[in-house]
PDB file of C-alpha atoms in Angstrom:
ATOM      1  CA  MET A   1     108.371 -11.499 -25.821  1.00  0.00           C
ATOM      2  CA  THR A   2     109.883 -14.075 -28.134  1.00  0.00           C
ATOM      3  CA  PHE A   3     107.931 -16.608 -30.161  1.00  0.00           C
ATOM      4  CA  SER A   4     109.316 -19.354 -27.926  1.00  0.00           C
ATOM      5  CA  GLY A   5     108.146 -17.389 -24.883  1.00  0.00           C
ATOM      6  CA  LEU A   6     104.660 -17.107 -26.346  1.00  0.00           C
ATOM      7  CA  LEU A   7     104.465 -20.853 -26.961  1.00  0.00           C
ATOM      8  CA  ASN A   8     105.677 -21.574 -23.425  1.00  0.00           C
ATOM      9  CA  THR A   9     103.059 -19.195 -22.032  1.00  0.00           C
ATOM     10  CA  LEU A  10     100.353 -21.059 -23.943  1.00  0.00           C
ATOM     11  CA  ASP A  11     101.279 -24.593 -22.968  1.00  0.00           C
ATOM     12  CA  GLY A  12     104.704 -24.744 -21.308  1.00  0.00           C
ATOM     13  CA  VAL A  13     105.492 -26.099 -17.857  1.00  0.00           C
ATOM     14  CA  ALA A  14     104.498 -22.825 -16.186  1.00  0.00           C
ATOM     15  CA  SER A  15     101.172 -22.472 -18.019  1.00  0.00           C
ATOM     16  CA  SER A  16      97.960 -22.662 -16.033  1.00  0.00           C
ATOM     17  CA  GLU A  17      95.148 -25.130 -16.637  1.00  0.00           C
ATOM     18  CA  GLU A  18      91.464 -24.498 -17.312  1.00  0.00           C
ATOM     19  CA  ARG A  19      91.749 -21.283 -19.274  1.00  0.00           C
ATOM     20  CA  LEU A  20      90.518 -19.956 -22.555  1.00  0.00           C
ATOM     21  CA  VAL A  21      92.768 -18.062 -24.917  1.00  0.00           C
ATOM     22  CA  PHE A  22      91.288 -16.131 -27.808  1.00  0.00           C
ATOM     23  CA  MET A  23      93.573 -15.366 -30.720  1.00  0.00           C
ATOM     24  CA  THR A  24      92.493 -13.304 -33.686  1.00  0.00           C
ATOM     25  CA  THR A  25      94.065 -12.737 -37.058  1.00  0.00           C
ATOM     26  CA  ASN A  26      93.138 -11.480 -40.474  1.00  0.00           C
ATOM     27  CA  HIS A  27      95.734 -13.804 -42.041  1.00  0.00           C
ATOM     28  CA  LEU A  28      95.490 -17.362 -40.717  1.00  0.00           C
ATOM     29  CA  ASP A  29      97.719 -18.557 -43.563  1.00  0.00           C
ATOM     30  CA  ARG A  30     100.610 -16.390 -42.306  1.00  0.00           C
ATOM     31  CA  LEU A  31     100.698 -17.894 -38.804  1.00  0.00           C
ATOM     32  CA  ASP A  32     103.429 -20.327 -37.854  1.00  0.00           C
ATOM     33  CA  PRO A  33     101.989 -23.878 -37.804  1.00  0.00           C
ATOM     34  CA  ALA A  34     103.524 -24.385 -34.333  1.00  0.00           C
ATOM     35  CA  LEU A  35     101.237 -21.668 -32.969  1.00  0.00           C
ATOM     36  CA  ILE A  36      98.001 -23.144 -34.313  1.00  0.00           C
ATOM     37  CA  ARG A  37      98.674 -26.858 -34.036  1.00  0.00           C
ATOM     38  CA  PRO A  38      96.036 -29.133 -32.460  1.00  0.00           C
ATOM     39  CA  GLY A  39      96.304 -28.927 -28.695  1.00  0.00           C
ATOM     40  CA  ARG A  40      97.134 -25.260 -28.761  1.00  0.00           C
ATOM     41  CA  VAL A  41      94.224 -24.239 -30.931  1.00  0.00           C
ATOM     42  CA  ASP A  42      91.253 -26.528 -30.557  1.00  0.00           C
ATOM     43  CA  VAL A  43      88.631 -24.417 -32.329  1.00  0.00           C
ATOM     44  CA  LYS A  44      88.966 -22.149 -35.341  1.00  0.00           C
ATOM     45  CA  GLN A  45      85.993 -19.928 -36.094  1.00  0.00           C
ATOM     46  CA  GLU A  46      85.850 -17.613 -39.077  1.00  0.00           C
ATOM     47  CA  ILE A  47      83.779 -14.514 -38.517  1.00  0.00           C
ATOM     48  CA  GLY A  48      82.899 -13.431 -42.005  1.00  0.00           C
ATOM     49  CA  LEU A  49      81.134 -10.411 -43.388  1.00  0.00           C
ATOM     50  CA  ALA A  50      77.675  -9.541 -42.125  1.00  0.00           C
ATOM     51  CA  SER A  51      74.583 -10.869 -43.875  1.00  0.00           C
ATOM     52  CA  LYS A  52      71.524  -8.677 -44.374  1.00  0.00           C
ATOM     53  CA  SER A  53      69.844 -10.373 -41.418  1.00  0.00           C
ATOM     54  CA  GLN A  54      72.840  -9.695 -39.188  1.00  0.00           C
ATOM     55  CA  VAL A  55      72.944  -6.036 -40.251  1.00  0.00           C
ATOM     56  CA  SER A  56      69.277  -5.650 -39.394  1.00  0.00           C
ATOM     57  CA  LYS A  57      69.682  -7.385 -36.024  1.00  0.00           C
ATOM     58  CA  MET A  58      72.692  -5.255 -35.137  1.00  0.00           C
ATOM     59  CA  PHE A  59      70.746  -2.097 -35.907  1.00  0.00           C
ATOM     60  CA  SER A  60      67.879  -3.289 -33.705  1.00  0.00           C
ATOM     61  CA  ARG A  61      70.205  -4.105 -30.828  1.00  0.00           C
ATOM     62  CA  PHE A  62      72.055  -0.815 -31.086  1.00  0.00           C
ATOM     63  CA  TYR A  63      68.820   1.178 -31.358  1.00  0.00           C
ATOM     64  CA  PRO A  64      66.318  -0.913 -29.359  1.00  0.00           C
ATOM     65  CA  ASP A  65      63.643   1.805 -29.286  1.00  0.00           C
ATOM     66  CA  GLU A  66      63.366   2.073 -33.067  1.00  0.00           C
ATOM     67  CA  ILE A  67      60.742   0.332 -35.159  1.00  0.00           C
ATOM     68  CA  PRO A  68      61.739  -2.807 -37.097  1.00  0.00           C
ATOM     69  CA  SER A  69      61.168  -1.131 -40.464  1.00  0.00           C
ATOM     70  CA  GLN A  70      64.099   1.217 -39.746  1.00  0.00           C
ATOM     71  CA  ALA A  71      66.385  -1.768 -39.210  1.00  0.00           C
ATOM     72  CA  GLU A  72      65.226  -3.215 -42.522  1.00  0.00           C
ATOM     73  CA  GLU A  73      65.741   0.129 -44.271  1.00  0.00           C
ATOM     74  CA  PHE A  74      69.272   0.353 -42.902  1.00  0.00           C
ATOM     75  CA  ALA A  75      70.053  -3.236 -43.918  1.00  0.00           C
ATOM     76  CA  ASP A  76      68.693  -2.630 -47.426  1.00  0.00           C
ATOM     77  CA  LYS A  77      70.878   0.454 -47.825  1.00  0.00           C
ATOM     78  CA  VAL A  78      73.962  -1.381 -46.590  1.00  0.00           C
ATOM     79  CA  MET A  79      73.369  -4.235 -49.033  1.00  0.00           C
ATOM     80  CA  LYS A  80      72.912  -1.757 -51.895  1.00  0.00           C
ATOM     81  CA  LEU A  81      76.439  -0.456 -51.310  1.00  0.00           C
ATOM     82  CA  GLY A  82      77.546  -3.473 -53.336  1.00  0.00           C
ATOM     83  CA  GLN A  83      80.023  -4.857 -50.832  1.00  0.00           C
ATOM     84  CA  ARG A  84      79.182  -6.631 -47.597  1.00  0.00           C
ATOM     85  CA  LYS A  85      80.578  -5.114 -44.422  1.00  0.00           C
ATOM     86  CA  SER A  86      82.257  -6.573 -41.363  1.00  0.00           C
ATOM     87  CA  ILE A  87      80.699  -6.577 -37.921  1.00  0.00           C
ATOM     88  CA  ALA A  88      83.439  -4.169 -36.799  1.00  0.00           C
ATOM     89  CA  GLN A  89      82.650  -1.729 -39.630  1.00  0.00           C
ATOM     90  CA  LEU A  90      78.981  -1.725 -38.682  1.00  0.00           C
ATOM     91  CA  GLN A  91      79.739  -1.239 -35.001  1.00  0.00           C
ATOM     92  CA  GLY A  92      82.013   1.689 -35.855  1.00  0.00           C
ATOM     93  CA  HIS A  93      79.225   3.245 -37.922  1.00  0.00           C
ATOM     94  CA  PHE A  94      76.750   2.851 -35.076  1.00  0.00           C
ATOM     95  CA  LEU A  95      79.205   4.481 -32.686  1.00  0.00           C
ATOM     96  CA  LEU A  96      79.490   7.469 -35.030  1.00  0.00           C
ATOM     97  CA  PHE A  97      75.724   7.865 -34.697  1.00  0.00           C
ATOM     98  CA  LYS A  98      75.398   6.596 -31.136  1.00  0.00           C
ATOM     99  CA  ASN A  99      72.242   8.555 -30.323  1.00  0.00           C
ATOM    100  CA  ASP A 100      70.997   9.141 -33.860  1.00  0.00           C
ATOM    101  CA  SER A 101      69.447   6.149 -35.625  1.00  0.00           C
ATOM    102  CA  THR A 102      68.145   8.400 -38.406  1.00  0.00           C
ATOM    103  CA  GLY A 103      71.658   9.725 -38.967  1.00  0.00           C
ATOM    104  CA  ALA A 104      72.978   6.168 -39.168  1.00  0.00           C
ATOM    105  CA  ILE A 105      70.466   5.402 -41.917  1.00  0.00           C
ATOM    106  CA  GLU A 106      70.901   8.669 -43.805  1.00  0.00           C
ATOM    107  CA  ASN A 107      74.709   8.435 -43.748  1.00  0.00           C
ATOM    108  CA  VAL A 108      75.088   4.776 -44.675  1.00  0.00           C
ATOM    109  CA  GLU A 109      77.315   5.830 -47.580  1.00  0.00           C
ATOM    110  CA  LEU A 110      80.064   6.458 -45.007  1.00  0.00           C
ATOM    111  CA  LEU A 111      80.356   2.649 -44.840  1.00  0.00           C
ATOM    112  CA  ARG A 112      81.816   2.659 -48.361  1.00  0.00           C
ATOM    113  CA  TYR A 113      85.249   3.436 -46.924  1.00  0.00           C
TER     114      TYR A 113
END
């Protein structure tokens, strides 16, 4: 598909009405202004790195049967790594330890990479 074809798909004469299009990028500054002009992109939402509260809540949602203190312990260990992590990094870690909340806590150092 060409860039022109993409733009026509988004809002050309053959485009459909009443739809939502989600676009993601790690480099908003590299996108062509024609792609993200008002009318094509109405809302821009940055999803930043996870806060301690978000880390704890993610742990609790991924391991709903565990006690809250485990979620706090995991969040504390993640914050002590010295660099906040993305939601995707955390989800990947939880998938590595899908059925092992203790393993997720004990191996939090794997999030360094």
